[in-house]
PDB file of N, CA and C in Angstrom:
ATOM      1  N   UNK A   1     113.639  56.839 238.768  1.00 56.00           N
ATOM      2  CA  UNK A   1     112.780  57.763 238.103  1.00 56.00           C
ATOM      3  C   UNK A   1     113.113  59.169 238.621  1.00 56.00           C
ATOM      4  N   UNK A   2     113.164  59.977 238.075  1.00 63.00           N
ATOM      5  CA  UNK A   2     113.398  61.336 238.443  1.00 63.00           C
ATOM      6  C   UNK A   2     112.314  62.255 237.427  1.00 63.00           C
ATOM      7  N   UNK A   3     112.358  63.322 237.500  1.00 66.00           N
ATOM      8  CA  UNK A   3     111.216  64.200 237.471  1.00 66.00           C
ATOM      9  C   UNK A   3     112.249  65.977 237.673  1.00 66.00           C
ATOM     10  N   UNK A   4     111.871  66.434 236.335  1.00 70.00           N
ATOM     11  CA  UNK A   4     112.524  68.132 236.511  1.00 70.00           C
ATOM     12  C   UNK A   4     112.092  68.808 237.335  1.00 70.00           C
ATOM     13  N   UNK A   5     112.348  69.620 238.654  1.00 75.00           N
ATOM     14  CA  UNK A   5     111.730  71.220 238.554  1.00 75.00           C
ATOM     15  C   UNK A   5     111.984  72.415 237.640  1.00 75.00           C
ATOM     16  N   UNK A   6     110.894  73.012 237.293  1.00 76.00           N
ATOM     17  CA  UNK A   6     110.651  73.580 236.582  1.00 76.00           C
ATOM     18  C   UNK A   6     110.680  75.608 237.576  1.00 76.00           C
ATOM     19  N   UNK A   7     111.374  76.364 237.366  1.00 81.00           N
ATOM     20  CA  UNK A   7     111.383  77.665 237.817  1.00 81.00           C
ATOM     21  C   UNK A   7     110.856  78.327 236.495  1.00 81.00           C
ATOM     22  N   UNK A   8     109.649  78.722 236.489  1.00 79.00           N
ATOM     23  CA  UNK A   8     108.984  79.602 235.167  1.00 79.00           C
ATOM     24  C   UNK A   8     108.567  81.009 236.056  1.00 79.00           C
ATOM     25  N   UNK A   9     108.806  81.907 234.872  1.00 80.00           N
ATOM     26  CA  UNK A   9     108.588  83.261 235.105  1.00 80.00           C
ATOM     27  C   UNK A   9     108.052  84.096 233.871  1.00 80.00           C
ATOM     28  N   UNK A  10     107.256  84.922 234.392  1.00 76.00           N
ATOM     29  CA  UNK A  10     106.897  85.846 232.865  1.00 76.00           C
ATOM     30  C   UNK A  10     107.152  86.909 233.131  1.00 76.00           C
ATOM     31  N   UNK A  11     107.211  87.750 231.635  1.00 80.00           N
ATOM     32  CA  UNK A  11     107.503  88.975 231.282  1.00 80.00           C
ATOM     33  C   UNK A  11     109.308  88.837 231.816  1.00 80.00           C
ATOM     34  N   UNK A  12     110.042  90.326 232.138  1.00 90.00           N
ATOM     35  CA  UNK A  12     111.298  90.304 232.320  1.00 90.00           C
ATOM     36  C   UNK A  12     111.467  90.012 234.164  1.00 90.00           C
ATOM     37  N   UNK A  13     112.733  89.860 234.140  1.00 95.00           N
ATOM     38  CA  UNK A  13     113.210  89.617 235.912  1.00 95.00           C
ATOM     39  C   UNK A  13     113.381  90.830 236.543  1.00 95.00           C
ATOM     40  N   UNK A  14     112.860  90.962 237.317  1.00 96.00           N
ATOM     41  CA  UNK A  14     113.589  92.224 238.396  1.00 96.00           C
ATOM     42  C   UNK A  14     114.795  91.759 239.011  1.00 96.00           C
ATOM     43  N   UNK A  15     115.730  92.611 239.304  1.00 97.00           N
ATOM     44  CA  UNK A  15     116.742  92.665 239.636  1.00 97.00           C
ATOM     45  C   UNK A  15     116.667  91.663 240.638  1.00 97.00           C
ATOM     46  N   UNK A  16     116.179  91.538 242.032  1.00 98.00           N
ATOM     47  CA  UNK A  16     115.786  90.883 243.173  1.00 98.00           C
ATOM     48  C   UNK A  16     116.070  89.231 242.308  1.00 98.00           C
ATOM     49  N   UNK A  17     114.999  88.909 241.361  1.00 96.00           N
ATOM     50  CA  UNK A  17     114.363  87.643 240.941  1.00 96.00           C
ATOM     51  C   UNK A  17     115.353  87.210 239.881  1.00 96.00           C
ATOM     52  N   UNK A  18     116.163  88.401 239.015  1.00 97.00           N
ATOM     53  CA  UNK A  18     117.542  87.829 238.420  1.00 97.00           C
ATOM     54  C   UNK A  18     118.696  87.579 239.592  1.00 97.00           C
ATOM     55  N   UNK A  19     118.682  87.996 240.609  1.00 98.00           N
ATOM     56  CA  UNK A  19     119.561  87.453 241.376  1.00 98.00           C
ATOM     57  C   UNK A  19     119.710  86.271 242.345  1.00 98.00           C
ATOM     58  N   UNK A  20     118.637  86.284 242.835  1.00 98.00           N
ATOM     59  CA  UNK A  20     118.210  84.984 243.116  1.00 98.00           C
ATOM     60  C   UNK A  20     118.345  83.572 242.265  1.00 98.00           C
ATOM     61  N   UNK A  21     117.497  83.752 240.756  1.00 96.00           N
ATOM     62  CA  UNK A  21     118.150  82.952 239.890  1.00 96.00           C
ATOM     63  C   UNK A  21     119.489  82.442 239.794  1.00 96.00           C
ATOM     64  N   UNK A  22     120.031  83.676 239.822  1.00 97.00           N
ATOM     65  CA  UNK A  22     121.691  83.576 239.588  1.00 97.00           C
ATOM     66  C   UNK A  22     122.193  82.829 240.444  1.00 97.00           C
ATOM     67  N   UNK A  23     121.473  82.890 241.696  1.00 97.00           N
ATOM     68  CA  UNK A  23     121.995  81.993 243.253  1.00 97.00           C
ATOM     69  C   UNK A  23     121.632  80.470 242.970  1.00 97.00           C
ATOM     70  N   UNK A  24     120.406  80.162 242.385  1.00 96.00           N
ATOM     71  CA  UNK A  24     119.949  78.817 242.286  1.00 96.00           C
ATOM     72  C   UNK A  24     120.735  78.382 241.426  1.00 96.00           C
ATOM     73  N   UNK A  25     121.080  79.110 240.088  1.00 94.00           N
ATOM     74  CA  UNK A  25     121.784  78.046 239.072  1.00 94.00           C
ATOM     75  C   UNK A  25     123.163  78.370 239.465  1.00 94.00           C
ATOM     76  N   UNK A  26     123.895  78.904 240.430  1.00 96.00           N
ATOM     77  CA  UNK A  26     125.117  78.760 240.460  1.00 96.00           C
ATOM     78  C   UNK A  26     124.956  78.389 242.061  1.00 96.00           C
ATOM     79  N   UNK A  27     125.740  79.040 243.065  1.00 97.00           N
ATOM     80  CA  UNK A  27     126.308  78.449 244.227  1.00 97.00           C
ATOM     81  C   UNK A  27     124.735  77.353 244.507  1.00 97.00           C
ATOM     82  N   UNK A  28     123.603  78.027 244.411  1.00 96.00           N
ATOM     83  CA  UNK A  28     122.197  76.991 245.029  1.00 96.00           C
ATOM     84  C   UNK A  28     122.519  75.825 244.071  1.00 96.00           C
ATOM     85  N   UNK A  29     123.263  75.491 243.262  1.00 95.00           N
ATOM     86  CA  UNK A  29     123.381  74.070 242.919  1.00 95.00           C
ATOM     87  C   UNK A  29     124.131  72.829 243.866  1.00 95.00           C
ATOM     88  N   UNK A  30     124.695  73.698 245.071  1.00 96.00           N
ATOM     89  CA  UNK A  30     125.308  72.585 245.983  1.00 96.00           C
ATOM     90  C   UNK A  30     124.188  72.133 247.221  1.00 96.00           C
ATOM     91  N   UNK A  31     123.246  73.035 247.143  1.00 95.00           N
ATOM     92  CA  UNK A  31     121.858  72.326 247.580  1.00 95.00           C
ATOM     93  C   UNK A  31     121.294  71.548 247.318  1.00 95.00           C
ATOM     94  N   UNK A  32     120.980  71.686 245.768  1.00 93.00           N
ATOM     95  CA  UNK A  32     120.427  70.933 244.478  1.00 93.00           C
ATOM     96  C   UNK A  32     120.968  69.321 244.950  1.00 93.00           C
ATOM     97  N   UNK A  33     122.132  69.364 245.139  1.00 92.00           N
ATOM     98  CA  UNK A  33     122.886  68.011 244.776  1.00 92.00           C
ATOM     99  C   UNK A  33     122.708  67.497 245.738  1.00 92.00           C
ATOM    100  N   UNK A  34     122.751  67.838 246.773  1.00 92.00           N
ATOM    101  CA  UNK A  34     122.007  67.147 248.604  1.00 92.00           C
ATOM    102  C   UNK A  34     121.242  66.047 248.206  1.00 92.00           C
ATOM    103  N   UNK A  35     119.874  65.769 247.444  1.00 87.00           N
ATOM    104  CA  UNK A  35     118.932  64.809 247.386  1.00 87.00           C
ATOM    105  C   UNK A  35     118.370  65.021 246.050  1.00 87.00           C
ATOM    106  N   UNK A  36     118.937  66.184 244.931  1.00 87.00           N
ATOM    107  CA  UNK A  36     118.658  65.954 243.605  1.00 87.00           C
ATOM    108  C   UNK A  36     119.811  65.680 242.535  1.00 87.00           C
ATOM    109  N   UNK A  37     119.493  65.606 241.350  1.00 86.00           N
ATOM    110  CA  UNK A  37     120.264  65.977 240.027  1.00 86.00           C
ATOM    111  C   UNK A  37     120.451  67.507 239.820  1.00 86.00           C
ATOM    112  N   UNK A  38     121.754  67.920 240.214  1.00 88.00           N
ATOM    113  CA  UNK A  38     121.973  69.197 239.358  1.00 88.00           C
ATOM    114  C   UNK A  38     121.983  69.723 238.556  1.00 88.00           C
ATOM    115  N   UNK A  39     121.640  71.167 237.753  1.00 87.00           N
ATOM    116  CA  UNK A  39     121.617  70.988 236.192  1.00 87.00           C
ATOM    117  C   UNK A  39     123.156  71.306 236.009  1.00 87.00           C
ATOM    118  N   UNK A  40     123.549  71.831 236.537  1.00 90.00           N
ATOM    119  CA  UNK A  40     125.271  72.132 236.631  1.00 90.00           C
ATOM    120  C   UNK A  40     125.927  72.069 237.585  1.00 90.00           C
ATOM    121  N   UNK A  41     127.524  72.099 237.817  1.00 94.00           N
ATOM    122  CA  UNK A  41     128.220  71.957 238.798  1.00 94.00           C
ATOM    123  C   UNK A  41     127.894  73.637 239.692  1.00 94.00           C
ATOM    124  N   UNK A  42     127.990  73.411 240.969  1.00 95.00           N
ATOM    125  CA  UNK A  42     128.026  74.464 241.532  1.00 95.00           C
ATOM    126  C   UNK A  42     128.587  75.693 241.165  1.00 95.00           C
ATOM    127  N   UNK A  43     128.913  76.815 241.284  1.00 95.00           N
ATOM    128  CA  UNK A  43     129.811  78.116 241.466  1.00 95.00           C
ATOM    129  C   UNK A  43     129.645  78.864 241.660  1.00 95.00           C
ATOM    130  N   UNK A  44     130.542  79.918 241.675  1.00 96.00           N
ATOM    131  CA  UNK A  44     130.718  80.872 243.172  1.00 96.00           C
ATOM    132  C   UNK A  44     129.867  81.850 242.911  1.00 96.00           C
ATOM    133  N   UNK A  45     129.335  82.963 243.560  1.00 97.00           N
ATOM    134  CA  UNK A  45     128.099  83.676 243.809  1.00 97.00           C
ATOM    135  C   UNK A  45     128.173  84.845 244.801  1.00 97.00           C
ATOM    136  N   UNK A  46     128.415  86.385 244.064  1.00 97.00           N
ATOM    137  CA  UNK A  46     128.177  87.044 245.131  1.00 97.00           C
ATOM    138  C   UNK A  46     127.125  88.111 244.562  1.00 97.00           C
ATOM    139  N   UNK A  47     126.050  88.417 245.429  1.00 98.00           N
ATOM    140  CA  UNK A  47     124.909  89.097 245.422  1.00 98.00           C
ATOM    141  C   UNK A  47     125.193  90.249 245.097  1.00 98.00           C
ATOM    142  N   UNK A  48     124.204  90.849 244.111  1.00 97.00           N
ATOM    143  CA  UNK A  48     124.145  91.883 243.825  1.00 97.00           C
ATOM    144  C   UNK A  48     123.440  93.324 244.960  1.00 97.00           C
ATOM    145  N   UNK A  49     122.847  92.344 245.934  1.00 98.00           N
ATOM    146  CA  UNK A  49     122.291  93.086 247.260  1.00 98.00           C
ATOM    147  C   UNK A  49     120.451  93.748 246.838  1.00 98.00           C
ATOM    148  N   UNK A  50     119.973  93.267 245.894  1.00 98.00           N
ATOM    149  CA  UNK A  50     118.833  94.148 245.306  1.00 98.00           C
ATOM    150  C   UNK A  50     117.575  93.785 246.615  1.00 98.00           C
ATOM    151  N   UNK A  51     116.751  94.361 246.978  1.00 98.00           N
ATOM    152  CA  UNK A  51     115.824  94.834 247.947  1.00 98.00           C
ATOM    153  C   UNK A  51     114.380  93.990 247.385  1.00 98.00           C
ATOM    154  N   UNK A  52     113.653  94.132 248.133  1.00 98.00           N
ATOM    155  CA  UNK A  52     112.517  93.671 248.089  1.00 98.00           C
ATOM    156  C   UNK A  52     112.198  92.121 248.663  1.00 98.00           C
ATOM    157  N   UNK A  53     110.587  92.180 247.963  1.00 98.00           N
ATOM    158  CA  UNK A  53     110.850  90.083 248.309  1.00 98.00           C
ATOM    159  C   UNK A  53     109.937  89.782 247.395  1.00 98.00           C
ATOM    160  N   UNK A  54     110.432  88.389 247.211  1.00 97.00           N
ATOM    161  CA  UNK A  54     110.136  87.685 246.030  1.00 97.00           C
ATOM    162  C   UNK A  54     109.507  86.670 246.585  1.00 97.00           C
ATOM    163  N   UNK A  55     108.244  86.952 246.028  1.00 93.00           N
ATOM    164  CA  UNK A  55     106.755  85.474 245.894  1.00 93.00           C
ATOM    165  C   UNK A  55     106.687  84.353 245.499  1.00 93.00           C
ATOM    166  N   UNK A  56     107.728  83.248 245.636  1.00 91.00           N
ATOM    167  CA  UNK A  56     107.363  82.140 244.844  1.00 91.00           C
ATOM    168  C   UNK A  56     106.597  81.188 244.979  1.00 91.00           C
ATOM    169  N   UNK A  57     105.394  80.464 244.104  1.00 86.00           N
ATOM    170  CA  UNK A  57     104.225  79.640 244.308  1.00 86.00           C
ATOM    171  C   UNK A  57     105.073  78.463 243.669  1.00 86.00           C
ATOM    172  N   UNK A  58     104.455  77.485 244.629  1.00 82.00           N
ATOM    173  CA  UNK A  58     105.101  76.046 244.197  1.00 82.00           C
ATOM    174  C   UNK A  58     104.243  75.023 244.446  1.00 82.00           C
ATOM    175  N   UNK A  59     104.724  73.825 244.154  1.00 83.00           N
ATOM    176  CA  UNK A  59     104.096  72.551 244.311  1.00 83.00           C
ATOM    177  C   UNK A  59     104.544  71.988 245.545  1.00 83.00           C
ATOM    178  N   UNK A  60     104.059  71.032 245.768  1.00 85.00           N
ATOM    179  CA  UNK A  60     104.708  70.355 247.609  1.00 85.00           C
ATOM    180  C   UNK A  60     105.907  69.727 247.304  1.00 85.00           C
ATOM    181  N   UNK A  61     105.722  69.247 246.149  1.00 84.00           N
ATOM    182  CA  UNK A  61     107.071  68.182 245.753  1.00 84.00           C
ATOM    183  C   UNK A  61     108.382  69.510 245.942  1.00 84.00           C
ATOM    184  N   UNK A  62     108.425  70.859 245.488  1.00 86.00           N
ATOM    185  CA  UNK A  62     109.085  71.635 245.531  1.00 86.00           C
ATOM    186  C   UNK A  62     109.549  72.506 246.315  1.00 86.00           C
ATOM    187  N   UNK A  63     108.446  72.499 246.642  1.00 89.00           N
ATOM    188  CA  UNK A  63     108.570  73.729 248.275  1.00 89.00           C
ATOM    189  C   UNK A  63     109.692  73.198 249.128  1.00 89.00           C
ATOM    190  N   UNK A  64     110.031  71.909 249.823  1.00 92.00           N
ATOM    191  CA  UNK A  64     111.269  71.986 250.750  1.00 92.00           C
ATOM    192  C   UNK A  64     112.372  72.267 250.204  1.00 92.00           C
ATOM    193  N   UNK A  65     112.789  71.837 248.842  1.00 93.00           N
ATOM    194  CA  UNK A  65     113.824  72.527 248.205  1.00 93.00           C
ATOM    195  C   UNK A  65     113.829  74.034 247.999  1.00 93.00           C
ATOM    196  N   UNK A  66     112.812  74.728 247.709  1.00 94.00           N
ATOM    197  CA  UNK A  66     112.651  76.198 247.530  1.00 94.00           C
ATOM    198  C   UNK A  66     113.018  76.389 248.545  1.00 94.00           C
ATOM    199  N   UNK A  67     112.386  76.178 249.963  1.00 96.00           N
ATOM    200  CA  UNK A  67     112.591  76.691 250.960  1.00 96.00           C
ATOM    201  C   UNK A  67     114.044  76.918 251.633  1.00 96.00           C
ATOM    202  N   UNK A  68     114.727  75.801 251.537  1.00 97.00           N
ATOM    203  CA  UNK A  68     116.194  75.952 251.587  1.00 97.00           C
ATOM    204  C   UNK A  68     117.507  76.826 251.130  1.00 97.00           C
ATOM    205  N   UNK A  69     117.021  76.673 249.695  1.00 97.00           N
ATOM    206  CA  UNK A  69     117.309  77.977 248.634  1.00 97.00           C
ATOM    207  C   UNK A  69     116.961  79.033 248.706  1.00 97.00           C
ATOM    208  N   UNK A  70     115.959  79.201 249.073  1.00 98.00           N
ATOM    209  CA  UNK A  70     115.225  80.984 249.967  1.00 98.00           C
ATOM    210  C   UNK A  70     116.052  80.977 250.958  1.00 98.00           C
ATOM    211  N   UNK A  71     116.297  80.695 251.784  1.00 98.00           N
ATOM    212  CA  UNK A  71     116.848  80.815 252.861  1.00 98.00           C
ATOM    213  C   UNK A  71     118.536  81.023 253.095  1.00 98.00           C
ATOM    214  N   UNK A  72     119.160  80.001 252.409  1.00 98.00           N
ATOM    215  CA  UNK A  72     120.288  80.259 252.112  1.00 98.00           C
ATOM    216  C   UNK A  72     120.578  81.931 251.304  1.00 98.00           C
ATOM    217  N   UNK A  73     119.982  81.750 250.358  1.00 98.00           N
ATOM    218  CA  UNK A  73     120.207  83.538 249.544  1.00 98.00           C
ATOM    219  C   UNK A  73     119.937  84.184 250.722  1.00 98.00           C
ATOM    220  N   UNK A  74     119.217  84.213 251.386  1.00 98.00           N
ATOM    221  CA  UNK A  74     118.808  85.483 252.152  1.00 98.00           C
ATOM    222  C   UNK A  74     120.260  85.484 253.182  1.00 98.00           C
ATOM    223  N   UNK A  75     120.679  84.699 253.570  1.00 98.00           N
ATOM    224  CA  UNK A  75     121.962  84.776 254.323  1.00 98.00           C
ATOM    225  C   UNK A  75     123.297  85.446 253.609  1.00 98.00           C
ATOM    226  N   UNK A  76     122.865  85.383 252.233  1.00 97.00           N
ATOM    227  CA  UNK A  76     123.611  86.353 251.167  1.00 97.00           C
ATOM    228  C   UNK A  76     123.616  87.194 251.023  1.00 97.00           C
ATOM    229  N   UNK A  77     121.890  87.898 250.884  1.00 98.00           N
ATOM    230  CA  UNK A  77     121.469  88.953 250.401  1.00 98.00           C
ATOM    231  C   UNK A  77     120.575  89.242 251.785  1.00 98.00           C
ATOM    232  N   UNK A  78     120.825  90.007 253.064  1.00 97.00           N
ATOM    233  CA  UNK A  78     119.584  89.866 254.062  1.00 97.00           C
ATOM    234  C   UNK A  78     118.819  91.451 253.426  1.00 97.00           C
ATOM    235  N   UNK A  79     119.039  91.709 252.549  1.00 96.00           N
ATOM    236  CA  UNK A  79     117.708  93.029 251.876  1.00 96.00           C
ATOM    237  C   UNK A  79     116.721  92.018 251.246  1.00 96.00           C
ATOM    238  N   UNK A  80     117.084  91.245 250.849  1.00 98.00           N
ATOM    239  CA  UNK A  80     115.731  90.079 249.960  1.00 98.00           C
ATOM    240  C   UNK A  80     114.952  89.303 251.444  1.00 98.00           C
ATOM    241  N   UNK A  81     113.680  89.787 250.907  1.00 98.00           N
ATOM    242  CA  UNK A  81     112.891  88.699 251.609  1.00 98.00           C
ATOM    243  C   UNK A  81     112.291  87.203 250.546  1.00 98.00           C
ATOM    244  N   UNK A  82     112.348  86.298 250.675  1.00 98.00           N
ATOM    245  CA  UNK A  82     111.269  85.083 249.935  1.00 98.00           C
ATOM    246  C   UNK A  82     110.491  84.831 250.904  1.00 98.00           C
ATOM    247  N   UNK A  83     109.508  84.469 249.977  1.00 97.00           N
ATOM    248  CA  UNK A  83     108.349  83.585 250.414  1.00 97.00           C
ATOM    249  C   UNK A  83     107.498  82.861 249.872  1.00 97.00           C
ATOM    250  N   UNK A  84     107.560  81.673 250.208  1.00 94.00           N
ATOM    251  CA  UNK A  84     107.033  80.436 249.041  1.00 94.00           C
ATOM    252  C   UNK A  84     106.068  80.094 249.820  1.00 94.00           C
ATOM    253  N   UNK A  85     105.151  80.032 248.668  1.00 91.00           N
ATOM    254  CA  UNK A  85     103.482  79.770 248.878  1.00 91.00           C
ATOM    255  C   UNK A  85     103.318  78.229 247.993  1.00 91.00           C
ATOM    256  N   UNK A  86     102.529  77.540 248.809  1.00 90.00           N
ATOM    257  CA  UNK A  86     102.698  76.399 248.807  1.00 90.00           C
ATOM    258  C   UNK A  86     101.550  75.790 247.981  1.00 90.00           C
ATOM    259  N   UNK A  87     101.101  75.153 247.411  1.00 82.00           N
ATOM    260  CA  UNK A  87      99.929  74.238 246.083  1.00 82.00           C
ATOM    261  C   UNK A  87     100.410  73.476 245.756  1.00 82.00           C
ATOM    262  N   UNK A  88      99.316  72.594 244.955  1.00 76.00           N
ATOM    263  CA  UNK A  88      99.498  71.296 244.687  1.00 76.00           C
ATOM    264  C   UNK A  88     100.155  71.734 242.781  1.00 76.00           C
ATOM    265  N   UNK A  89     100.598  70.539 242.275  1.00 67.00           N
ATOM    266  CA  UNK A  89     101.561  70.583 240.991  1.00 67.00           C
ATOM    267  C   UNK A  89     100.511  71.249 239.904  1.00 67.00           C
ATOM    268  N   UNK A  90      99.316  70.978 239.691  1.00 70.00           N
ATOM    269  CA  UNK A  90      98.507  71.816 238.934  1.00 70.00           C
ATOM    270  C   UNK A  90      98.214  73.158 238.944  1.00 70.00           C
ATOM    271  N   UNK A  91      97.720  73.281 240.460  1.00 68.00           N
ATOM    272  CA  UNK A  91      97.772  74.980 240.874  1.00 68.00           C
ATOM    273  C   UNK A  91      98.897  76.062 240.428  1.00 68.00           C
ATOM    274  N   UNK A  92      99.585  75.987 240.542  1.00 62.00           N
ATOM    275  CA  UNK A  92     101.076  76.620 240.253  1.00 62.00           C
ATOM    276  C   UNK A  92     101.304  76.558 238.733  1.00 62.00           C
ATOM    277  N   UNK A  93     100.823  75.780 237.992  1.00 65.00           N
ATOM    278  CA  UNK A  93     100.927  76.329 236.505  1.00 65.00           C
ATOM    279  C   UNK A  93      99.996  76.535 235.659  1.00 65.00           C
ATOM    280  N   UNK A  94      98.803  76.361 236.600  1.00 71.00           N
ATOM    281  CA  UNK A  94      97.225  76.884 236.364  1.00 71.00           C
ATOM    282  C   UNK A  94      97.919  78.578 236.936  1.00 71.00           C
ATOM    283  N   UNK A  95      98.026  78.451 237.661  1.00 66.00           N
ATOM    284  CA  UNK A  95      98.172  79.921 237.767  1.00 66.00           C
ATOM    285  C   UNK A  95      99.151  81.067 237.024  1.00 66.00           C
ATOM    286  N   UNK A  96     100.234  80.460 236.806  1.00 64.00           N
ATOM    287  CA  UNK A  96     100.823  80.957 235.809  1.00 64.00           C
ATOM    288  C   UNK A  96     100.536  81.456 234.169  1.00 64.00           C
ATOM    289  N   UNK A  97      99.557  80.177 233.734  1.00 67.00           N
ATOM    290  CA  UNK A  97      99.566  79.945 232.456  1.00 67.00           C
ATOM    291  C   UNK A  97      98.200  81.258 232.346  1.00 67.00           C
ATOM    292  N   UNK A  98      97.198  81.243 233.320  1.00 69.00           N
ATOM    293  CA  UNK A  98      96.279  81.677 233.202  1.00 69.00           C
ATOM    294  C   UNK A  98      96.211  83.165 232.162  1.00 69.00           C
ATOM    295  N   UNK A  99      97.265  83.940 231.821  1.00 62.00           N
ATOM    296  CA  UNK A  99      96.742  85.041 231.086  1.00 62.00           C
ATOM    297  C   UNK A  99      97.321  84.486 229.839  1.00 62.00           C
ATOM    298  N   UNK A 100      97.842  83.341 229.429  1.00 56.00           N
ATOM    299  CA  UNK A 100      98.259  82.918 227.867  1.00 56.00           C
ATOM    300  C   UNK A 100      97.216  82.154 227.253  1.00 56.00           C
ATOM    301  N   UNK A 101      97.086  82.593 226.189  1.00 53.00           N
ATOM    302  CA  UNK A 101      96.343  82.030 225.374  1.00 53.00           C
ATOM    303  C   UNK A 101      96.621  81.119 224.448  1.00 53.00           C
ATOM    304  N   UNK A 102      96.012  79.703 224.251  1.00 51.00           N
ATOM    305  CA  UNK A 102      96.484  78.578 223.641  1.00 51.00           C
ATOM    306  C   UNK A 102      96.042  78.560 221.993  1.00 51.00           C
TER     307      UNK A 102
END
């Protein structure tokens, strides 16, 4: 049985949060493959260097993988800070969803 993670974001990316992305779906896919399904083969990855830090809220099932992937980028990029805030699988897209209307 396997089960997707899901990386959702609204409105557009900041530079910081498009690069990071860029890290997860390319070189962060040789993490991915450690103890998951990749969505693609790995590849190569060099940072754009953008500043700040990026908030990500997750589920528990997710967080040790985030955490790894935060961590690794930052050895890429040391101007990015992450920091993953931790909830259960509802919280995290209760919180997201909260300003859309159904």
């Amino acid at each position: 049985m396997s089960r997707p993670f899901i990386l959702a974001y609204r409105d557009h990316l900041n530079d910081l949060q498009e690069d990071f992305l860029r890290y997860v779906t390319g070189k962060g896919q040789s993490i991915v493959e450690e103890a998951y399904v990749p969505v693609k083969k790995p590849t190569s990855f060099v940072s754009l260097k953008p500043t700040g830090t990026l908030i990500i809220n997750g589920s528990t099932s997710v967080a040790p993988l985030m955490k790894v992937l935060a961590n690794e980028y930052e050895k890429e990029n040391s101007e990015a800070k992450i920091r993953i805030n931790i909830s259960d699988s509802s919280s995290g897209l209760t919180e997201f969803a909260k300003d859309f209307y159904w």
